Amino acid sequence: MNGANIDREQGSHVRLWCNARLATLAPVQAGLGIIERGAVAVQDQRIVYAGPESEIPARWRGVSEEADCEGRWITPGLIDCHTHLVYADNRAHEFELRLQGATYEEVARAGGGIVSSVRALRAASEDELVRQTLPRLDALIAEGATTVEIKSGYGLDLANERKALRAAHRLGRERPIDIRTTFLGAHALPPEALGDRKSYIDRLVTEILPAIAAEGLADAVDGFCEGIAFSPDEIARVFEAARALGLPVKLHADQLSNLHSAALAARFGALSADHLEHTDEAGVMAMAEAGTVATLLPGAFYFIRETKRPPIELFRRHGVAMAVATDSNPGTSPLTSLLLAMNMAATLFKMNVEECIAGVTREAARALGVLGETGTLEAGKWADLAIWNIERPAELVYRIGFNPLKQRVWRGQ
Ligand code: DI6
Ligand code: FE
């Protein structure tokens, strides 16, 4: 850093990162939007310039605190657009059962699975949830994450869903990061419902969801549409209630079987449909039509040893945007690394380097409905950057268990 000058003309502090290689991900450029000798200028937490160093407007020059990146790469800060990060305890014992031959569905039907995390979350205080979640959030931050989505769905009653979402919001005050919250009341049937699905959905749409919305605790509403969870008709009721409250929707769709739930999500204009291993071409075309992002979760695919891959070729052919996320959760994806998620997306799903990097930046922002604010290096957006000790972008995808992050910048800090 050179001296900390103040931009007198603008009256506020300007920071300049120069001698960098940029992967801007700006949609006006092809591929990663590479600028070989680039610079990024930041003022008031926002990017004011990202482009060739030789073309920096004079007003950002000489008046700035300047950092020489020595040729390092700068990407947008990483975005994890699908996590269940707030939970209590863990499910290592179920992992052992599965190693002895049980399937995820068998464990779930035998009273384990999501419901065992519901018991644990209900027993934990909000403070305890924050305490247990911080190390997971810190792992994501250590790899350059600047925005993380967190779902509820282990509370399954108003008090406990509220507790989980409040804990998620608190994480965003404990750390320099944007937290986007999602209400996932339709994750599993709570034990006290005693199998009465209709009463639980009634309570969700008439009591729990409206209260969560009124308190401003959720940015979006999600559901789990699956044989072991909720049917398309049940999800449709939740989505109708969400839309009536002005909340966007997204869906765990076609993960273990094809219930045509990607098409259901598209019908409700969902921000994203997630998992999608079993989605057919009609579902892909419906997503393309609706502009619904395909959020791919290779960590869950890997961990439950799924063999059916999501239809990546069809997403490409029909122009469906693809995001990549960790699905960080105690049951099917105890993963807190977006770098590893990218490696898995490439190795297991055959996504290419550009798709993987776009999947944890621009397309993840699109999946959260925040592309206007972050996800690319463009003037006007939040100054969310990741600076890497790498020679070429492919290294971010190629390595396994190695973190080349040099510096992370969230809103200019
Ligand atoms: N799909 C998943 O992969 C996770 N939730 C979901 O709807 C699993 C969550 C868990 O097993 O705790
Ligand atoms: Fe999930």
Coordinates of N, CA, C and O in Angstrom, one line a residue, residues 6-182:
I6 N -6.6 11.0 0.4 CA -8.0 11.2 0.4 C -8.4 11.8 -1.0 O -7.7 12.8 -1.4
D7 N -9.4 11.3 -1.6 CA -9.9 12.0 -2.8 C -10.6 13.2 -2.5 O -11.8 13.2 -2.1
R8 N -10.0 14.4 -2.6 CA -10.6 15.6 -2.1 C -11.8 16.0 -2.9 O -12.8 16.5 -2.4
E9 N -11.6 15.8 -4.2 CA -12.7 16.2 -5.1 C -14.0 15.5 -4.7 O -15.1 16.1 -4.6
Q10 N -13.9 14.2 -4.5 CA -15.2 13.4 -4.1 C -15.4 13.4 -2.6 O -16.5 13.1 -2.2
G11 N -14.4 13.8 -1.9 CA -14.6 13.9 -0.4 C -14.6 12.6 0.3 O -14.9 12.5 1.4
S12 N -14.3 11.5 -0.4 CA -14.3 10.3 0.3 C -13.2 9.3 -0.3 O -12.7 9.5 -1.4
H13 N -12.9 8.4 0.5 CA -11.7 7.5 0.3 C -11.8 6.7 -0.9 O -12.9 6.1 -1.2
V14 N -10.8 6.6 -1.7 CA -10.7 5.8 -2.9 C -9.6 4.8 -2.8 O -8.5 5.1 -2.3
R15 N -9.9 3.5 -3.1 CA -8.8 2.5 -3.1 C -8.7 1.9 -4.5 O -9.7 1.7 -5.2
L16 N -7.5 1.7 -4.9 CA -7.2 1.2 -6.2 C -6.3 -0.1 -6.1 O -5.3 -0.1 -5.4
W17 N -6.8 -1.1 -6.8 CA -6.0 -2.3 -6.9 C -5.5 -2.3 -8.4 O -6.3 -2.4 -9.3
C18 N -4.2 -2.3 -8.5 CA -3.7 -2.2 -9.9 C -2.7 -3.4 -10.2 O -2.5 -4.2 -9.3
N19 N -2.2 -3.4 -11.4 CA -1.3 -4.5 -11.8 C -1.9 -5.9 -11.5 O -1.3 -6.7 -11.0
A20 N -3.2 -6.0 -11.9 CA -3.9 -7.2 -11.6 C -4.4 -7.8 -13.0 O -4.6 -7.1 -14.0
R21 N -4.7 -9.1 -12.9 CA -5.5 -9.7 -14.0 C -6.9 -9.9 -13.6 O -7.1 -10.5 -12.5
L22 N -7.8 -9.4 -14.3 CA -9.2 -9.5 -13.9 C -10.0 -10.5 -14.6 O -9.9 -10.7 -15.8
A23 N -10.8 -11.3 -13.8 CA -11.9 -12.1 -14.4 C -13.2 -11.3 -14.0 O -13.6 -11.6 -12.9
T24 N -13.6 -10.4 -14.8 CA -14.7 -9.5 -14.4 C -16.1 -10.3 -14.4 O -17.0 -9.8 -13.7
L25 N -16.2 -11.3 -15.2 CA -17.5 -12.0 -15.4 C -18.6 -11.1 -15.9 O -19.8 -11.5 -15.9
A26 N -18.2 -9.9 -16.4 CA -19.2 -9.0 -16.9 C -19.8 -9.6 -18.2 O -19.1 -10.1 -19.0
P27 N -21.1 -9.6 -18.2 CA -21.8 -10.3 -19.3 C -21.6 -9.7 -20.7 O -21.8 -10.4 -21.7
V28 N -21.1 -8.4 -20.7 CA -20.8 -7.8 -22.0 C -19.6 -8.4 -22.7 O -19.4 -8.3 -23.9
Q29 N -18.8 -9.1 -21.9 CA -17.6 -9.8 -22.5 C -17.8 -11.3 -22.6 O -18.7 -11.8 -21.9
A30 N -17.1 -11.9 -23.5 CA -17.2 -13.4 -23.6 C -16.5 -14.1 -22.4 O -15.6 -13.5 -21.8
G31 N -16.9 -15.3 -22.1 CA -16.2 -16.1 -21.1 C -16.1 -15.4 -19.8 O -17.1 -14.9 -19.3
L32 N -14.9 -15.4 -19.2 CA -14.7 -14.9 -17.9 C -14.6 -13.4 -17.9 O -14.4 -12.8 -16.8
G33 N -14.6 -12.8 -19.0 CA -14.4 -11.3 -19.1 C -13.0 -10.9 -18.6 O -12.8 -10.1 -17.8
I34 N -12.0 -11.5 -19.3 CA -10.6 -11.4 -18.8 C -10.0 -10.0 -19.3 O -10.2 -9.6 -20.4
I35 N -9.4 -9.3 -18.3 CA -8.6 -8.1 -18.6 C -7.2 -8.4 -18.1 O -7.0 -8.5 -16.9
E36 N -6.2 -8.4 -19.0 CA -4.9 -8.9 -18.6 C -4.1 -7.9 -17.7 O -3.5 -8.2 -16.8
R37 N -4.1 -6.6 -18.1 CA -3.5 -5.6 -17.2 C -4.6 -4.7 -16.7 O -4.9 -3.7 -17.3
G38 N -5.2 -5.1 -15.6 CA -6.4 -4.5 -15.1 C -6.3 -3.8 -13.8 O -5.2 -3.9 -13.1
A39 N -7.3 -3.0 -13.5 CA -7.3 -2.3 -12.2 C -8.8 -2.2 -11.7 O -9.7 -2.2 -12.6
V40 N -8.9 -2.2 -10.4 CA -10.2 -2.0 -9.8 C -10.1 -0.8 -8.9 O -9.3 -0.8 -8.0
A41 N -11.1 0.2 -9.1 CA -11.1 1.3 -8.1 C -12.4 1.2 -7.3 O -13.5 0.9 -7.9
V42 N -12.3 1.6 -6.0 CA -13.4 1.4 -5.1 C -13.6 2.7 -4.3 O -12.7 3.3 -3.8
Q43 N -14.9 3.1 -4.2 CA -15.2 4.3 -3.4 C -16.5 4.0 -2.7 O -17.5 3.5 -3.4
D44 N -16.6 4.4 -1.4 CA -17.9 4.2 -0.7 C -18.4 2.8 -0.9 O -19.6 2.6 -1.1
Q45 N -17.6 1.8 -0.7 CA -18.0 0.4 -0.7 C -18.4 -0.1 -2.1 O -18.7 -1.3 -2.2
R46 N -18.3 0.7 -3.1 CA -18.8 0.3 -4.4 C -17.6 0.3 -5.4 O -16.7 1.1 -5.3
I47 N -17.7 -0.5 -6.4 CA -16.7 -0.5 -7.5 C -17.0 0.8 -8.4 O -18.2 1.0 -8.7
V48 N -16.0 1.6 -8.6 CA -16.3 2.8 -9.5 C -15.6 2.6 -10.8 O -15.9 3.3 -11.8
Y49 N -14.6 1.6 -10.9 CA -14.0 1.3 -12.1 C -13.4 -0.1 -12.1 O -12.8 -0.5 -11.1
A50 N -13.6 -0.9 -13.1 CA -13.0 -2.2 -13.3 C -12.7 -2.3 -14.8 O -13.6 -2.4 -15.6
G51 N -11.4 -2.3 -15.1 CA -11.1 -2.3 -16.5 C -9.6 -2.2 -16.7 O -8.8 -2.4 -15.8
P52 N -9.2 -2.0 -18.0 CA -7.7 -1.9 -18.2 C -7.1 -0.7 -17.4 O -7.7 0.3 -17.3
E53 N -5.9 -1.1 -16.9 CA -5.2 -0.1 -16.0 C -4.9 1.2 -16.8 O -5.0 2.3 -16.3
S54 N -4.6 1.0 -18.1 CA -4.3 2.2 -18.9 C -5.4 3.1 -19.2 O -5.2 4.3 -19.6
E55 N -6.6 2.7 -18.9 CA -7.8 3.5 -19.1 C -8.5 4.0 -17.9 O -9.6 4.5 -17.9
I56 N -7.8 3.9 -16.7 CA -8.4 4.4 -15.5 C -8.7 5.9 -15.7 O -7.8 6.7 -16.0
P57 N -9.9 6.4 -15.4 CA -10.1 7.8 -15.5 C -9.2 8.6 -14.5 O -8.9 8.1 -13.4
A58 N -8.8 9.7 -15.0 CA -7.8 10.5 -14.2 C -8.2 10.7 -12.8 O -7.4 10.8 -11.8
R59 N -9.5 10.9 -12.6 CA -10.0 11.2 -11.2 C -9.7 10.2 -10.2 O -9.8 10.4 -9.0
W60 N -9.5 8.9 -10.6 CA -9.2 7.9 -9.6 C -7.7 7.6 -9.5 O -7.3 6.8 -8.7
R61 N -6.9 8.4 -10.2 CA -5.5 8.2 -10.2 C -4.8 9.2 -9.2 O -5.2 10.3 -9.1
G62 N -3.8 8.7 -8.5 CA -3.0 9.7 -7.7 C -3.7 10.2 -6.5 O -3.0 10.7 -5.6
V63 N -4.9 10.0 -6.4 CA -5.7 10.4 -5.2 C -6.1 9.2 -4.3 O -6.8 9.4 -3.4
S64 N -5.5 8.1 -4.7 CA -6.0 6.9 -4.1 C -5.0 6.1 -3.3 O -3.8 6.3 -3.5
E65 N -5.5 5.3 -2.4 CA -4.7 4.3 -1.7 C -4.5 3.2 -2.7 O -5.5 2.6 -3.2
E66 N -3.3 2.9 -3.0 CA -3.0 2.0 -4.2 C -2.4 0.7 -3.8 O -1.4 0.7 -3.0
A67 N -2.9 -0.4 -4.2 CA -2.3 -1.7 -3.9 C -1.8 -2.3 -5.2 O -2.5 -2.4 -6.2
D68 N -0.5 -2.8 -5.3 CA 0.0 -3.4 -6.4 C -0.2 -4.9 -6.3 O 0.2 -5.6 -5.4
C69 N -1.0 -5.5 -7.2 CA -1.4 -6.9 -7.1 C -0.3 -7.8 -7.7 O -0.5 -9.1 -7.7
E70 N 0.7 -7.3 -8.2 CA 1.8 -8.0 -8.8 C 1.4 -9.1 -9.7 O 1.8 -10.3 -9.7
G71 N 0.4 -8.8 -10.5 CA -0.1 -9.7 -11.6 C -1.1 -10.8 -11.1 O -1.5 -11.7 -11.8
R72 N -1.5 -10.7 -9.8 CA -2.4 -11.7 -9.3 C -3.8 -11.5 -10.0 O -4.1 -10.5 -10.5
W73 N -4.6 -12.6 -9.9 CA -5.9 -12.5 -10.4 C -6.9 -12.0 -9.4 O -6.9 -12.4 -8.2
I74 N -7.9 -11.2 -9.9 CA -9.0 -10.7 -9.1 C -10.3 -11.3 -9.8 O -10.5 -11.1 -11.0
T75 N -11.1 -11.9 -8.9 CA -12.4 -12.4 -9.4 C -13.5 -11.6 -8.5 O -13.1 -11.1 -7.4
P76 N -14.7 -11.7 -8.9 CA -15.7 -11.2 -7.9 C -15.6 -12.1 -6.6 O -15.2 -13.3 -6.7
G77 N -16.0 -11.6 -5.5 CA -16.1 -12.4 -4.3 C -17.0 -13.6 -4.6 O -18.0 -13.5 -5.4
L78 N -16.7 -14.7 -3.9 CA -17.5 -15.9 -4.2 C -18.9 -15.8 -3.5 O -19.0 -15.2 -2.5
I79 N -19.9 -16.5 -4.1 CA -21.2 -16.5 -3.6 C -21.7 -18.0 -3.5 O -21.7 -18.7 -4.4
D80 N -22.1 -18.3 -2.2 CA -22.7 -19.7 -2.0 C -24.2 -19.5 -2.0 O -24.7 -19.0 -1.0
C81 N -24.9 -19.9 -3.0 CA -26.3 -19.5 -3.2 C -27.2 -20.6 -2.7 O -28.5 -20.5 -2.8
H82 N -26.7 -21.7 -2.0 CA -27.6 -22.7 -1.5 C -26.9 -23.4 -0.3 O -26.0 -24.2 -0.5
T83 N -27.3 -23.0 0.9 CA -26.7 -23.7 2.1 C -27.8 -23.8 3.2 O -28.8 -23.1 3.2
H84 N -27.6 -24.8 4.0 CA -28.4 -25.0 5.2 C -27.4 -24.9 6.4 O -27.2 -25.8 7.2
L85 N -26.7 -23.8 6.4 CA -25.5 -23.6 7.3 C -25.9 -23.6 8.8 O -25.0 -24.1 9.6
V86 N -27.0 -23.1 9.1 CA -27.4 -23.0 10.5 C -28.1 -24.4 10.9 O -29.2 -24.7 10.6
Y87 N -27.3 -25.1 11.7 CA -27.8 -26.4 12.3 C -27.1 -26.7 13.5 O -26.1 -26.0 13.8
A88 N -27.6 -27.6 14.3 CA -27.0 -28.0 15.6 C -26.5 -29.4 15.5 O -27.0 -30.3 14.8
D89 N -25.4 -29.6 16.2 CA -24.8 -31.0 16.2 C -24.4 -31.4 14.8 O -24.2 -30.6 13.9
N90 N -24.3 -32.7 14.5 CA -24.0 -33.2 13.2 C -24.6 -34.5 13.0 O -25.2 -35.1 13.9
R91 N -24.4 -35.2 11.9 CA -25.0 -36.5 11.6 C -23.9 -37.5 11.2 O -24.1 -38.3 10.3
A92 N -22.8 -37.4 11.9 CA -21.7 -38.3 11.6 C -22.1 -39.8 11.8 O -21.7 -40.7 11.1
H93 N -23.0 -40.0 12.8 CA -23.4 -41.4 13.1 C -24.3 -41.9 11.9 O -24.2 -43.1 11.6
E94 N -25.0 -41.1 11.3 CA -25.8 -41.5 10.1 C -24.8 -41.8 8.9 O -25.1 -42.8 8.1
F95 N -23.8 -41.1 8.8 CA -22.8 -41.4 7.8 C -22.2 -42.8 8.0 O -22.1 -43.6 7.1
E96 N -22.0 -43.1 9.3 CA -21.5 -44.5 9.6 C -22.5 -45.5 9.2 O -22.1 -46.6 8.6
L97 N -23.8 -45.2 9.5 CA -24.8 -46.2 9.0 C -24.8 -46.4 7.5 O -25.0 -47.5 7.0
R98 N -24.7 -45.3 6.8 CA -24.7 -45.4 5.4 C -23.4 -46.2 4.9 O -23.5 -46.9 3.9
L99 N -22.3 -46.0 5.6 CA -21.1 -46.8 5.2 C -21.3 -48.3 5.5 O -20.7 -49.1 4.8
Q100 N -22.3 -48.6 6.4 CA -22.6 -50.0 6.6 C -23.7 -50.5 5.6 O -24.2 -51.6 5.7
G101 N -24.1 -49.6 4.7 CA -25.0 -50.0 3.6 C -26.4 -49.4 3.5 O -27.1 -49.6 2.5
A102 N -26.8 -48.6 4.5 CA -28.1 -48.0 4.5 C -28.1 -46.8 3.4 O -27.0 -46.2 3.2
T103 N -29.2 -46.6 2.8 CA -29.3 -45.4 1.9 C -29.8 -44.2 2.6 O -30.4 -44.3 3.7
Y104 N -29.6 -43.0 2.0 CA -30.1 -41.8 2.6 C -31.6 -41.9 2.9 O -32.1 -41.5 3.9
E105 N -32.4 -42.5 1.9 CA -33.8 -42.6 2.1 C -34.2 -43.5 3.2 O -35.1 -43.2 4.0
E106 N -33.4 -44.6 3.3 CA -33.7 -45.6 4.4 C -33.4 -44.9 5.8 O -34.2 -45.1 6.7
V107 N -32.3 -44.2 5.9 CA -32.0 -43.5 7.1 C -33.1 -42.5 7.5 O -33.6 -42.4 8.6
A108 N -33.6 -41.8 6.5 CA -34.6 -40.8 6.7 C -35.9 -41.4 7.1 O -36.6 -41.0 8.1
R109 N -36.3 -42.5 6.5 CA -37.6 -43.2 6.8 C -37.5 -43.9 8.2 O -38.5 -44.1 8.9
A110 N -36.3 -44.2 8.7 CA -36.1 -44.8 10.0 C -36.0 -43.7 11.1 O -35.6 -44.0 12.2
G111 N -36.4 -42.5 10.8 CA -36.5 -41.5 11.9 C -35.2 -40.7 12.0 O -35.1 -39.8 12.8
G112 N -34.2 -41.0 11.1 CA -33.0 -40.2 11.1 C -33.2 -39.0 10.1 O -34.3 -38.5 10.0
G113 N -32.2 -38.7 9.4 CA -32.3 -37.7 8.4 C -32.7 -36.3 8.9 O -32.3 -36.0 10.0
I114 N -33.4 -35.6 8.1 CA -33.7 -34.2 8.5 C -34.3 -34.1 9.9 O -34.0 -33.2 10.6
V115 N -35.2 -35.0 10.2 CA -35.9 -34.9 11.5 C -34.9 -35.0 12.7 O -35.2 -34.4 13.7
S116 N -33.8 -35.7 12.5 CA -32.9 -35.7 13.7 C -32.2 -34.4 13.8 O -31.9 -33.9 14.9
S117 N -32.0 -33.6 12.7 CA -31.5 -32.3 12.9 C -32.5 -31.3 13.4 O -32.2 -30.3 14.0
V118 N -33.8 -31.6 13.2 CA -34.9 -30.8 13.7 C -34.8 -30.9 15.3 O -34.9 -29.9 16.0
R119 N -34.7 -32.2 15.8 CA -34.6 -32.3 17.2 C -33.4 -31.5 17.8 O -33.6 -30.9 18.8
A120 N -32.3 -31.6 17.1 CA -31.1 -30.9 17.7 C -31.3 -29.4 17.6 O -30.9 -28.7 18.6
L121 N -31.8 -28.9 16.5 CA -32.0 -27.5 16.4 C -33.0 -26.9 17.4 O -32.8 -25.9 18.0
R122 N -34.0 -27.7 17.6 CA -35.0 -27.2 18.6 C -34.4 -27.2 20.0 O -34.8 -26.3 20.8
A123 N -33.5 -28.0 20.3 CA -32.9 -28.1 21.7 C -31.8 -27.0 21.9 O -31.4 -26.7 23.0
A124 N -31.4 -26.4 20.8 CA -30.3 -25.4 20.9 C -30.9 -24.0 21.0 O -31.9 -23.7 20.3
S125 N -30.2 -23.1 21.7 CA -30.6 -21.7 21.8 C -30.1 -21.0 20.5 O -29.2 -21.5 19.8
E126 N -30.6 -19.8 20.3 CA -30.1 -19.0 19.2 C -28.6 -18.7 19.3 O -27.9 -18.8 18.3
D127 N -28.2 -18.4 20.5 CA -26.7 -18.2 20.7 C -25.9 -19.4 20.4 O -24.8 -19.3 19.7
E128 N -26.4 -20.5 20.8 CA -25.7 -21.8 20.5 C -25.6 -22.1 19.0 O -24.6 -22.5 18.5
L129 N -26.7 -21.8 18.3 CA -26.7 -21.9 16.8 C -25.7 -21.0 16.2 O -25.0 -21.5 15.3
V130 N -25.6 -19.8 16.6 CA -24.6 -18.9 16.1 C -23.2 -19.4 16.3 O -22.4 -19.5 15.5
R131 N -23.0 -19.9 17.6 CA -21.7 -20.4 18.0 C -21.3 -21.6 17.1 O -20.2 -21.7 16.7
Q132 N -22.2 -22.5 16.9 CA -21.9 -23.7 16.2 C -21.7 -23.4 14.7 O -21.0 -24.1 14.0
T133 N -22.4 -22.4 14.2 CA -22.4 -22.1 12.7 C -21.1 -21.3 12.3 O -20.7 -21.4 11.2
L134 N -20.7 -20.4 13.2 CA -19.6 -19.5 12.8 C -18.4 -20.2 12.2 O -17.8 -19.8 11.2
P135 N -17.9 -21.4 12.7 CA -16.7 -22.0 12.1 C -17.0 -22.4 10.6 O -16.2 -22.4 9.8
R136 N -18.3 -22.8 10.4 CA -18.6 -23.2 9.0 C -18.6 -21.9 8.1 O -18.1 -22.0 7.0
L137 N -19.2 -20.9 8.6 CA -19.2 -19.6 7.8 C -17.8 -19.1 7.6 O -17.4 -18.7 6.5
D138 N -16.9 -19.3 8.6 CA -15.5 -18.8 8.5 C -14.8 -19.6 7.5 O -13.9 -19.1 6.8
A139 N -15.1 -20.9 7.3 CA -14.5 -21.7 6.3 C -14.8 -21.2 4.9 O -14.0 -21.1 4.0
L140 N -16.1 -20.8 4.7 CA -16.5 -20.2 3.4 C -15.8 -18.9 3.2 O -15.3 -18.6 2.1
I141 N -15.7 -18.1 4.2 CA -15.1 -16.7 4.1 C -13.6 -16.9 3.8 O -13.1 -16.1 3.0
A142 N -13.0 -17.9 4.4 CA -11.5 -18.1 4.2 C -11.2 -18.4 2.7 O -10.1 -18.2 2.3
E143 N -12.2 -18.8 1.9 CA -12.0 -19.0 0.5 C -12.6 -17.9 -0.3 O -12.7 -18.1 -1.5
G144 N -12.9 -16.8 0.3 CA -13.3 -15.6 -0.5 C -14.8 -15.4 -0.7 O -15.2 -14.6 -1.5
A145 N -15.6 -16.1 0.1 CA -17.0 -15.9 0.0 C -17.4 -14.5 0.5 O -17.0 -14.2 1.6
T146 N -18.2 -13.8 -0.2 CA -18.7 -12.5 0.3 C -20.2 -12.4 0.4 O -20.7 -11.5 1.0
T147 N -20.9 -13.4 -0.2 CA -22.4 -13.6 0.0 C -22.7 -15.0 0.2 O -22.2 -15.9 -0.5
V148 N -23.5 -15.3 1.3 CA -23.9 -16.7 1.5 C -25.4 -16.7 1.8 O -25.9 -15.9 2.6
E149 N -26.1 -17.6 1.1 CA -27.5 -17.8 1.4 C -27.6 -18.9 2.5 O -26.8 -19.9 2.5
I150 N -28.5 -18.7 3.4 CA -28.8 -19.7 4.5 C -30.3 -19.9 4.6 O -31.1 -19.0 4.7
K151 N -30.6 -21.2 4.6 CA -32.0 -21.6 4.7 C -32.3 -22.0 6.1 O -31.5 -22.6 6.8
S152 N -33.6 -21.9 6.5 CA -34.1 -22.5 7.7 C -34.5 -23.9 7.3 O -34.1 -24.4 6.3
G153 N -35.4 -24.5 8.0 CA -35.9 -25.9 7.6 C -35.6 -27.0 8.6 O -36.0 -28.1 8.3
Y154 N -34.9 -26.6 9.6 CA -34.7 -27.6 10.7 C -35.5 -27.2 12.0 O -35.2 -27.7 13.1
G155 N -36.4 -26.2 11.8 CA -37.2 -25.8 12.9 C -38.6 -26.4 12.8 O -39.1 -27.0 13.7
L156 N -39.2 -26.1 11.7 CA -40.5 -26.7 11.3 C -41.6 -26.3 12.3 O -42.7 -26.9 12.3
D157 N -41.4 -25.3 13.1 CA -42.6 -24.6 13.7 C -42.1 -23.1 13.8 O -41.0 -22.8 13.5
L158 N -43.1 -22.3 14.2 CA -42.8 -20.8 14.0 C -41.6 -20.4 14.9 O -40.7 -19.8 14.5
A159 N -41.6 -20.9 16.2 CA -40.6 -20.4 17.1 C -39.2 -20.8 16.6 O -38.2 -20.1 16.7
N160 N -39.1 -22.1 16.1 CA -37.8 -22.6 15.8 C -37.3 -22.2 14.4 O -36.1 -22.0 14.2
E161 N -38.2 -22.0 13.5 CA -37.9 -21.4 12.2 C -37.4 -20.0 12.4 O -36.4 -19.5 11.8
R162 N -38.1 -19.2 13.2 CA -37.7 -17.9 13.5 C -36.3 -17.8 14.2 O -35.5 -17.0 13.8
K163 N -36.1 -18.7 15.1 CA -34.8 -18.8 15.8 C -33.7 -19.0 14.8 O -32.6 -18.4 14.8
A164 N -33.9 -20.0 13.8 CA -32.8 -20.3 12.9 C -32.6 -19.1 12.0 O -31.4 -18.7 11.7
L165 N -33.7 -18.4 11.5 CA -33.5 -17.3 10.6 C -32.8 -16.1 11.3 O -32.0 -15.4 10.8
R166 N -33.2 -15.9 12.6 CA -32.5 -14.8 13.4 C -31.1 -15.1 13.6 O -30.2 -14.2 13.5
A167 N -30.8 -16.4 13.8 CA -29.3 -16.8 13.9 C -28.6 -16.5 12.6 O -27.5 -15.9 12.6
A168 N -29.3 -16.8 11.5 CA -28.6 -16.5 10.2 C -28.4 -15.0 10.1 O -27.3 -14.6 9.6
H169 N -29.4 -14.2 10.4 CA -29.2 -12.7 10.3 C -28.0 -12.3 11.2 O -27.2 -11.4 10.9
R170 N -27.9 -12.9 12.4 CA -26.9 -12.5 13.3 C -25.5 -12.8 12.8 O -24.6 -12.0 13.0
L171 N -25.4 -13.9 12.1 CA -24.1 -14.2 11.5 C -23.6 -13.1 10.6 O -22.4 -12.8 10.5
G172 N -24.6 -12.5 9.9 CA -24.2 -11.3 9.0 C -23.8 -10.1 9.8 O -23.2 -9.2 9.2
R173 N -24.1 -10.1 11.1 CA -23.6 -8.9 11.9 C -22.3 -9.3 12.6 O -21.4 -8.5 12.9
E174 N -22.0 -10.6 12.8 CA -20.8 -11.1 13.4 C -19.6 -11.1 12.4 O -18.5 -11.1 12.9
R175 N -19.9 -11.2 11.2 CA -18.8 -11.3 10.2 C -19.1 -10.3 9.0 O -20.2 -10.0 8.7
P176 N -18.0 -9.8 8.3 CA -18.2 -8.9 7.2 C -18.6 -9.7 6.0 O -17.8 -10.2 5.1
I177 N -19.9 -10.0 5.8 CA -20.4 -10.8 4.7 C -21.9 -10.5 4.6 O -22.6 -10.0 5.5
D178 N -22.4 -10.7 3.4 CA -23.9 -10.6 3.1 C -24.5 -11.9 3.3 O -24.1 -12.9 2.7
I179 N -25.5 -12.0 4.2 CA -26.3 -13.2 4.4 C -27.7 -13.0 3.7 O -28.3 -12.0 4.0
R180 N -28.0 -13.9 2.9 CA -29.4 -13.9 2.3 C -30.1 -15.1 2.9 O -29.6 -16.2 3.0
T181 N -31.3 -14.8 3.4 CA -32.0 -15.9 4.2 C -33.2 -16.4 3.4 O -33.9 -15.7 2.6
T182 N -33.4 -17.7 3.5 CA -34.5 -18.4 2.8 C -35.3 -19.2 3.8 O -34.8 -20.0 4.6

